[in-house]
């Protein structure tokens, strides 16, 4: 192919984005676990022969996508390209190489054209159970948390490694779902490789070299131009979080130069003895995502647009946990890093940065108790995902019950009741939970559930914003904190623990609201009237706005 004009390269780039989107949808359609097929807890991407990410599927979480961008480089170096054969697929769930905890499997497949490797496809998704203590914060090290699989060959020239598959199934409370999800990941890689090669044939490409350089250099140049609009300087922020044994501090120093942003976590609290520690790859993924939401957000996410952002942190701080620290619930604090980073950026770009939000998902891994298994009762393992409100934006209200920064969809009531022996009695927005401001923070939600059978169940809690609510900006008020209760028990439940819910007890959890932006007295009276009419704000809550009725 000799005609590689800018216009033709752009057409190819658009086609590549379509290819990777089909790849991601293949994974979602084929997956067994609700957190994948209903909530979209995945990543999918296309890479050039050097292991550089060229395109990612729109559906997916930053914790999967941005870690995948680095993990493929690692696997590409680990396995010599000259030893790869058509049909080979490599995988790992090593938290420090993949996406931060054992439950996420990352696969990489070489794409062959005319007998040569021309690129790679990769994907990640969440497996619901890999043994150990279960996906909760109670582990004392990585060995408590389940099965760790180092980089290895999952598929050899089209033949699945049967022994590895049996080991995964033997170490899970949900072996059938795990097996199905692994085959869905394989199908995702195969679909991406097949469509990538088909695209190359359609355009007469023998390799991706010119297209890759165009994508990466165009994106890198556009990102640097966006960075140049940020005032140079050093910006610092401290975010206090609930932690496990005690409250913790996350520190950030953001250094902005003309062509680069460097974020450093020096000063951040040390690691916990429990599984809320965060590998640096995962903390980096969400931190860079936050920066990219404000700087060059219209530029596609790939190796070029990611290159100008650098994240560091001292070994042993809770955002750079070292092996063998327990990391099962790494998202708890990892998903707080965007608010940490945005607190730096608001000093440079005060009219572009939203208020703090709920941030951390109200992620509820649940399963049967040990005696239920011994007595032949209803055995299950499921992970529910629910969300609080986002922070108000400089020119708009926050979004209610919306996952930011994770981007996953909330677990649906009907699906939850179909796959787990629970009954959900209530799921509704929480009035007054969004922080008051000229623009109101997004609302949290209340969910109530019980066992649907005469058996107890376990919930592995690791949530944030119970003690430290989302703060407002520019005079906006804080959102409501989260809260967890069990009917009949006097005290509220800690945000991090292993909780046993007995038959007849009702689990009630309120997700946090987002902070408000701007002075509440400046809110448009018509907006406040609509909030009152729709029940988003009560008559009592209107007092925070100066009660303009």
XYZ file of C-alpha atoms in Angstrom:
549
model
C 0.000 0.000 0.000
C 1.530 3.277 -1.137
C -1.430 5.680 -0.766
C -1.255 6.462 2.942
C -2.443 10.056 2.871
C -3.618 11.668 6.136
C -7.222 11.181 5.054
C -6.728 7.481 4.355
C -4.865 7.013 7.648
C -7.783 8.626 9.477
C -10.213 6.234 7.799
C -8.032 3.318 8.914
C -7.901 4.704 12.447
C -11.694 4.922 12.540
C -11.936 1.354 11.272
C -9.551 0.232 14.025
C -11.802 1.840 16.636
C -14.731 -0.106 15.195
C -12.702 -3.324 15.320
C -11.836 -2.928 18.983
C -15.419 -2.041 19.890
C -16.625 -5.281 18.308
C -13.905 -7.066 20.248
C -15.193 -5.659 23.549
C -18.797 -6.494 22.740
C -17.796 -10.086 22.019
C -16.494 -10.384 25.568
C -19.628 -8.872 27.073
C -21.993 -11.081 25.080
C -20.100 -14.289 25.827
C -19.357 -13.727 29.538
C -21.046 -15.727 32.296
C -20.581 -13.400 35.290
C -23.098 -10.537 35.706
C -20.336 -8.076 36.631
C -18.946 -8.583 33.115
C -21.996 -9.093 30.928
C -24.278 -6.618 32.737
C -21.872 -4.103 34.298
C -19.099 -3.978 31.678
C -16.162 -4.598 34.027
C -13.745 -5.244 31.142
C -11.119 -3.897 28.808
C -10.280 -4.717 25.198
C -7.555 -3.305 23.007
C -5.467 -3.537 19.841
C -1.667 -3.193 19.995
C 1.080 -2.868 17.430
C 3.936 -5.322 17.083
C 5.955 -3.355 19.675
C 3.192 -3.778 22.256
C 1.958 -0.176 22.083
C -1.790 0.326 22.527
C -3.393 1.729 19.377
C -7.061 1.575 20.334
C -9.301 0.546 23.211
C -12.976 -0.363 23.415
C -15.234 2.371 24.784
C -16.762 -0.047 27.277
C -14.372 -0.741 30.145
C -12.873 0.632 33.314
C -9.708 2.764 33.564
C -8.342 0.200 36.023
C -8.509 -2.443 33.306
C -7.734 -0.339 30.243
C -4.740 1.669 31.411
C -3.150 -1.282 33.228
C -3.641 -3.386 30.087
C -1.707 -0.760 28.126
C 1.376 -1.494 30.236
C 0.795 -5.211 30.820
C 0.958 -6.052 27.109
C 4.421 -4.472 26.951
C 5.487 -6.752 29.811
C 4.092 -9.920 28.241
C 5.517 -8.905 24.857
C 8.986 -8.770 26.446
C 8.488 -11.944 28.507
C 7.704 -14.194 25.525
C 10.005 -13.954 22.461
C 8.034 -13.053 19.368
C 9.917 -15.628 17.271
C 8.477 -18.428 19.447
C 4.853 -17.340 18.957
C 2.559 -19.422 16.767
C -0.898 -18.739 15.262
C -3.539 -19.540 17.884
C -1.293 -18.838 20.900
C -2.770 -16.836 23.788
C -0.879 -15.727 26.903
C -2.367 -14.756 30.260
C -1.702 -13.703 33.845
C -3.578 -12.408 36.864
C -0.479 -11.221 38.726
C -1.726 -8.010 40.437
C 1.565 -6.189 39.846
C 1.573 -7.008 36.132
C -2.132 -7.032 35.225
C -4.838 -4.945 36.885
C -4.104 -4.895 40.579
C -5.780 -7.962 42.093
C -6.132 -11.679 41.475
C -9.720 -11.659 40.244
C -8.843 -9.968 36.957
C -7.503 -12.162 34.154
C -5.527 -10.450 31.381
C -5.015 -12.188 28.026
C -2.790 -11.294 25.067
C -2.912 -12.878 21.608
C -0.559 -12.297 18.668
C -2.278 -11.564 15.360
C -0.664 -13.253 12.355
C -0.741 -12.199 8.699
C 1.224 -14.070 6.030
C 3.025 -16.032 8.739
C 4.260 -12.962 10.673
C 3.106 -11.330 13.892
C 1.638 -7.967 12.885
C 0.102 -6.914 16.210
C -1.617 -8.067 19.373
C -5.085 -8.123 20.844
C -5.655 -8.062 24.574
C -8.501 -8.002 27.060
C -9.234 -8.150 30.771
C -12.282 -9.117 32.782
C -13.244 -9.977 36.318
C -13.675 -13.564 37.532
C -16.063 -13.764 40.451
C -14.149 -16.155 42.705
C -10.615 -17.552 42.810
C -10.683 -19.225 46.200
C -8.806 -18.058 49.264
C -10.783 -16.088 51.817
C -12.991 -14.701 49.078
C -12.826 -11.272 47.485
C -12.753 -9.198 50.639
C -10.305 -7.081 52.639
C -9.554 -9.662 55.327
C -6.454 -11.290 53.837
C -3.095 -10.733 55.517
C -1.099 -11.277 52.313
C -1.592 -12.124 48.647
C -1.562 -15.846 49.437
C -4.765 -15.486 51.471
C -6.537 -13.951 48.518
C -6.661 -16.814 46.060
C -4.872 -18.323 43.082
C -2.025 -16.325 41.477
C -1.098 -17.353 37.934
C 2.223 -16.016 36.602
C 2.556 -15.150 32.902
C 1.984 -18.367 30.960
C 0.509 -19.757 27.767
C -3.237 -20.317 28.159
C -3.752 -21.499 24.567
C -1.065 -23.264 22.533
C -1.714 -23.117 18.773
C -5.466 -23.182 19.368
C -5.387 -25.848 22.106
C -6.550 -24.664 25.535
C -4.276 -25.628 28.433
C -6.623 -28.165 30.027
C -4.559 -28.573 33.207
C -4.498 -24.827 33.854
C -8.248 -24.645 33.311
C -8.809 -27.482 35.774
C -6.599 -25.774 38.361
C -8.601 -22.546 38.049
C -11.883 -24.421 38.410
C -10.623 -26.462 41.359
C -9.732 -23.257 43.204
C -13.100 -21.546 42.770
C -16.506 -21.585 44.412
C -17.950 -20.757 40.960
C -16.032 -23.106 38.616
C -18.561 -23.090 35.782
C -18.775 -19.288 35.684
C -14.988 -19.023 35.774
C -14.586 -21.468 32.901
C -17.197 -19.634 30.864
C -15.598 -16.268 31.517
C -12.180 -17.541 30.449
C -13.620 -18.830 27.186
C -15.275 -15.418 26.716
C -11.874 -13.777 27.111
C -10.426 -16.173 24.542
C -13.266 -15.362 22.125
C -12.604 -11.661 22.639
C -8.939 -12.028 21.681
C -9.777 -14.175 18.678
C -12.429 -11.737 17.439
C -10.000 -8.842 17.731
C -7.210 -10.678 15.884
C -9.550 -11.851 13.141
C -11.018 -8.385 12.561
C -7.607 -6.702 12.727
C -6.183 -8.927 10.000
C -9.366 -8.502 7.972
C -8.997 -4.754 8.178
C -5.398 -4.971 7.006
C -6.435 -7.090 4.054
C -9.198 -4.644 3.114
C -6.734 -1.753 3.063
C -3.861 -3.714 1.520
C -1.596 -3.327 4.567
C 1.315 -5.695 5.106
C 2.014 -4.251 8.549
C 0.708 -1.617 10.965
C 3.907 0.412 11.203
C 2.842 3.577 9.385
C -0.667 3.560 10.841
C 0.698 2.961 14.343
C 3.116 5.865 14.102
C 0.341 8.113 12.786
C -2.005 7.198 15.654
C 0.601 7.461 18.385
C 2.319 10.618 17.169
C -0.939 12.441 16.389
C -2.311 11.587 19.832
C 0.917 12.466 21.623
C 1.178 15.806 19.834
C -2.444 16.669 20.584
C -1.999 15.780 24.253
C 1.117 17.945 24.559
C -0.780 20.838 23.001
C -3.505 20.366 25.622
C -0.913 20.227 28.416
C 0.532 23.511 27.201
C -2.776 25.186 28.125
C -2.308 24.241 31.796
C -0.405 26.820 33.863
C 3.038 25.489 34.704
C 3.727 24.936 38.369
C 3.673 22.536 41.301
C 0.288 21.743 42.841
C -0.311 19.724 46.009
C -3.319 18.061 47.565
C -4.078 15.778 50.517
C -7.158 13.552 50.595
C -8.236 11.994 53.894
C -9.850 8.580 53.472
C -11.548 6.141 55.856
C -8.923 3.391 55.616
C -9.325 0.124 57.514
C -7.562 0.131 60.903
C -7.462 3.935 60.909
C -8.033 6.914 58.677
C -5.322 7.490 56.078
C -3.940 10.336 54.030
C -3.288 10.216 50.292
C -0.761 12.863 49.207
C -0.183 14.119 45.679
C 2.314 16.537 44.188
C 1.537 17.405 40.569
C 4.304 19.053 38.571
C 3.165 20.599 35.292
C 5.685 21.503 32.598
C 5.072 22.425 28.978
C 5.092 18.835 27.742
C 4.583 16.587 30.746
C 2.637 16.042 33.952
C 4.391 14.234 36.788
C 2.320 13.042 39.735
C 4.077 11.818 42.874
C 2.536 10.163 45.950
C 5.324 10.983 48.426
C 3.839 11.572 51.883
C 1.018 9.043 51.423
C 0.277 6.764 54.380
C 1.944 3.372 54.557
C 0.329 0.053 53.729
C -2.519 -1.491 55.664
C -2.353 -4.977 57.164
C -5.586 -5.675 55.283
C -6.389 -6.005 51.596
C -7.003 -2.365 50.673
C -3.434 -1.811 49.443
C -2.939 -0.659 45.851
C -0.232 -1.725 43.378
C 1.234 1.315 41.629
C 0.028 0.146 38.203
C -3.594 0.412 39.357
C -3.111 3.745 41.151
C -1.430 5.041 37.997
C -4.292 3.874 35.789
C -6.911 5.871 37.666
C -4.680 8.885 38.288
C -3.856 9.242 34.606
C -7.517 8.769 33.748
C -8.409 11.722 35.985
C -5.791 13.922 34.357
C -6.974 12.915 30.900
C -10.593 13.754 31.806
C -9.502 17.380 32.136
C -6.563 17.592 29.734
C -7.082 16.441 26.155
C -10.263 14.550 26.919
C -11.272 14.544 23.243
C -8.091 12.704 22.202
C -8.433 8.898 21.883
C -6.786 6.855 24.610
C -3.675 5.083 23.330
C 0.067 4.854 23.895
C 0.602 8.319 22.435
C -1.928 10.144 24.592
C -0.802 8.281 27.728
C 2.936 8.902 27.240
C 3.141 12.479 28.655
C 1.714 11.419 32.048
C 4.103 9.969 34.634
C 3.138 8.669 38.086
C 5.546 7.709 40.877
C 5.293 6.870 44.552
C 7.606 5.572 47.274
C 7.656 1.799 47.657
C 5.606 0.718 50.637
C 3.118 3.562 50.603
C -0.460 2.352 50.281
C -0.582 3.493 46.630
C 2.588 1.575 45.772
C 2.134 -1.667 47.695
C 4.805 -4.287 47.183
C 4.438 -8.067 46.907
C 3.163 -9.908 48.946
C 0.833 -7.222 50.372
C -2.894 -8.093 50.313
C -4.555 -6.166 47.474
C -7.924 -7.846 46.855
C -9.900 -4.622 47.359
C -7.348 -2.344 45.697
C -10.147 -0.441 43.977
C -11.302 0.949 47.328
C -8.464 3.472 47.464
C -7.363 3.234 43.837
C -10.665 4.769 42.772
C -10.137 7.617 45.243
C -7.032 8.794 43.382
C -9.020 10.792 40.770
C -10.393 13.051 43.518
C -6.852 13.318 44.880
C -5.542 14.356 41.451
C -8.459 16.669 40.673
C -7.725 18.466 43.928
C -4.367 19.387 42.401
C -5.762 20.330 39.004
C -8.469 22.595 40.426
C -5.689 24.909 41.609
C -4.524 25.303 38.016
C -7.895 25.080 36.231
C -10.579 26.075 38.765
C -13.314 26.497 36.164
C -12.892 23.000 34.695
C -12.689 20.611 37.652
C -15.786 19.111 39.340
C -16.337 18.728 43.073
C -15.451 15.484 44.836
C -17.790 12.541 44.312
C -18.583 9.183 45.858
C -15.674 7.823 43.780
C -15.178 4.346 45.267
C -17.795 1.863 44.070
C -20.049 0.317 46.679
C -18.780 -3.045 45.571
C -20.465 -5.945 47.375
C -18.880 -9.369 46.865
C -21.288 -11.895 48.403
C -21.347 -15.638 48.866
C -22.738 -18.472 50.943
C -21.416 -19.206 54.420
C -19.239 -22.288 55.048
C -21.966 -24.200 56.880
C -24.386 -23.697 53.986
C -21.897 -25.473 51.734
C -21.417 -28.280 54.270
C -25.181 -28.747 54.634
C -25.914 -28.794 50.912
C -27.658 -25.406 50.803
C -27.683 -22.707 48.135
C -24.085 -22.125 47.119
C -23.278 -18.977 45.192
C -20.708 -16.267 44.676
C -21.615 -12.956 43.103
C -20.249 -9.445 43.054
C -22.746 -6.608 43.087
C -21.730 -3.133 41.972
C -23.572 -0.022 43.106
C -22.642 3.618 42.854
C -23.069 6.942 44.583
C -23.321 10.441 43.152
C -20.663 12.285 41.200
C -19.477 15.737 42.174
C -21.221 18.761 40.732
C -19.507 20.219 37.693
C -18.548 23.875 37.228
C -21.532 24.369 34.913
C -23.901 21.458 35.679
C -25.267 19.287 38.467
C -23.560 16.030 39.362
C -24.892 12.705 38.125
C -26.896 10.545 40.511
C -26.059 6.903 41.238
C -23.373 6.976 38.525
C -20.034 5.181 38.533
C -17.214 7.667 38.281
C -14.354 6.976 37.881
C -14.938 3.244 37.346
C -17.509 3.608 34.569
C -19.310 0.316 35.294
C -23.081 -0.024 35.187
C -24.907 -0.660 38.470
C -26.096 -4.213 39.140
C -29.712 -4.665 38.104
C -32.272 -5.892 40.615
C -33.723 -8.612 38.388
C -30.328 -10.031 37.421
C -29.149 -10.046 41.034
C -32.209 -11.950 42.226
C -31.821 -14.424 39.352
C -28.208 -15.361 40.160
C -28.151 -15.098 43.971
C -30.591 -16.219 46.711
C -31.397 -12.667 47.818
C -34.453 -10.427 47.579
C -34.015 -6.716 46.954
C -36.823 -4.759 48.617
C -35.777 -1.247 47.788
C -33.518 0.625 45.394
C -34.128 4.346 45.261
C -32.343 7.692 45.124
C -31.602 9.323 48.479
C -33.115 12.824 48.745
C -30.776 15.549 50.026
C -27.686 13.327 49.616
C -26.191 15.542 46.907
C -24.184 18.446 48.295
C -25.910 21.822 47.977
C -24.386 24.388 45.664
C -25.049 26.584 42.689
C -24.838 23.211 41.026
C -25.989 20.290 43.165
C -23.972 17.150 43.715
C -25.297 13.862 42.343
C -27.471 11.788 44.675
C -26.569 8.500 46.263
C -29.011 5.614 46.542
C -30.490 3.330 49.195
C -30.652 -0.420 48.632
C -32.247 -2.935 50.984
C -31.977 -6.698 50.647
C -32.552 -9.913 52.567
C -31.810 -13.583 52.082
C -34.431 -15.139 49.818
C -34.017 -18.507 51.532
C -33.728 -19.594 55.140
C -29.944 -19.332 55.029
C -27.385 -16.664 55.972
C -24.978 -15.082 53.495
C -21.657 -13.257 53.699
C -20.878 -9.776 52.390
C -17.270 -8.589 52.032
C -17.410 -4.864 52.668
C -14.696 -2.472 51.546
C -16.240 0.921 50.819
C -15.223 4.534 51.348
C -16.827 7.884 52.144
C -18.463 6.575 55.342
C -16.364 8.849 57.565
C -15.063 11.318 55.000
C -17.813 12.645 52.753
C -17.191 14.114 49.298
C -16.278 17.793 49.613
C -17.758 20.581 47.565
C -15.793 23.181 45.600
C -16.013 26.953 45.284
C -18.336 27.232 48.283
C -20.395 24.117 47.546
C -21.336 21.850 50.445
C -20.277 18.262 51.038
C -22.396 15.349 49.900
C -23.931 12.901 52.353
C -21.619 10.139 53.617
C -22.284 6.478 53.004
C -23.929 4.318 55.645
C -24.377 0.558 56.177
C -26.867 -1.002 58.591
C -28.518 -4.301 59.395
C -32.072 -4.212 60.716
C -32.318 -5.022 64.419
C -28.688 -4.124 65.157
C -28.112 -0.975 67.180
C -24.795 0.089 65.688
C -23.981 0.921 62.075
C -21.721 -1.517 60.240
C -18.107 -0.623 59.536
C -17.282 0.197 55.921
C -14.656 -2.551 55.851
C -15.352 -5.976 57.310
C -16.703 -9.430 56.634
C -20.425 -9.174 57.381
C -22.735 -12.089 58.071
C -26.404 -11.415 57.330
C -28.800 -13.847 59.010
C -32.150 -14.987 57.562
C -34.781 -12.342 58.206
C -32.263 -9.542 58.666
C -32.377 -6.682 56.208
C -29.118 -5.281 54.862
C -29.478 -1.538 54.224
C -26.767 0.464 52.559
C -26.752 4.098 51.500
C -24.202 5.129 48.889
C -22.583 8.581 49.261
C -23.622 11.724 47.435
C -21.374 14.065 45.468
C -20.222 17.486 46.633
C -21.810 20.699 45.384
C -20.143 23.382 43.270
C -20.506 27.078 44.012
C -22.483 28.878 46.703
C -25.883 27.251 47.442
C -27.473 30.717 47.607
C -26.577 31.186 43.936
C -28.675 28.215 42.768
C -31.299 29.037 40.184
C -34.689 29.120 41.989
C -36.296 27.240 39.105
C -33.762 24.422 39.461
C -34.423 24.214 43.185
C -38.171 24.167 42.564
C -37.754 21.263 40.125
C -35.638 19.378 42.666
C -38.330 19.875 45.306
C -41.105 18.813 42.942
C -39.246 15.650 41.923
C -38.285 14.728 45.491
C -34.534 15.075 44.965
C -34.468 17.761 47.646
C -36.861 17.844 50.615
C -38.341 20.902 52.278
C -35.825 20.455 55.098
C -32.969 20.104 52.619
C -33.998 23.312 50.873
C -32.791 25.228 53.926
C -29.217 24.689 52.727
C -30.053 26.823 49.686
C -31.533 29.678 51.714
C -35.027 28.230 51.030
C -35.952 30.336 48.007
C -39.542 29.153 47.805
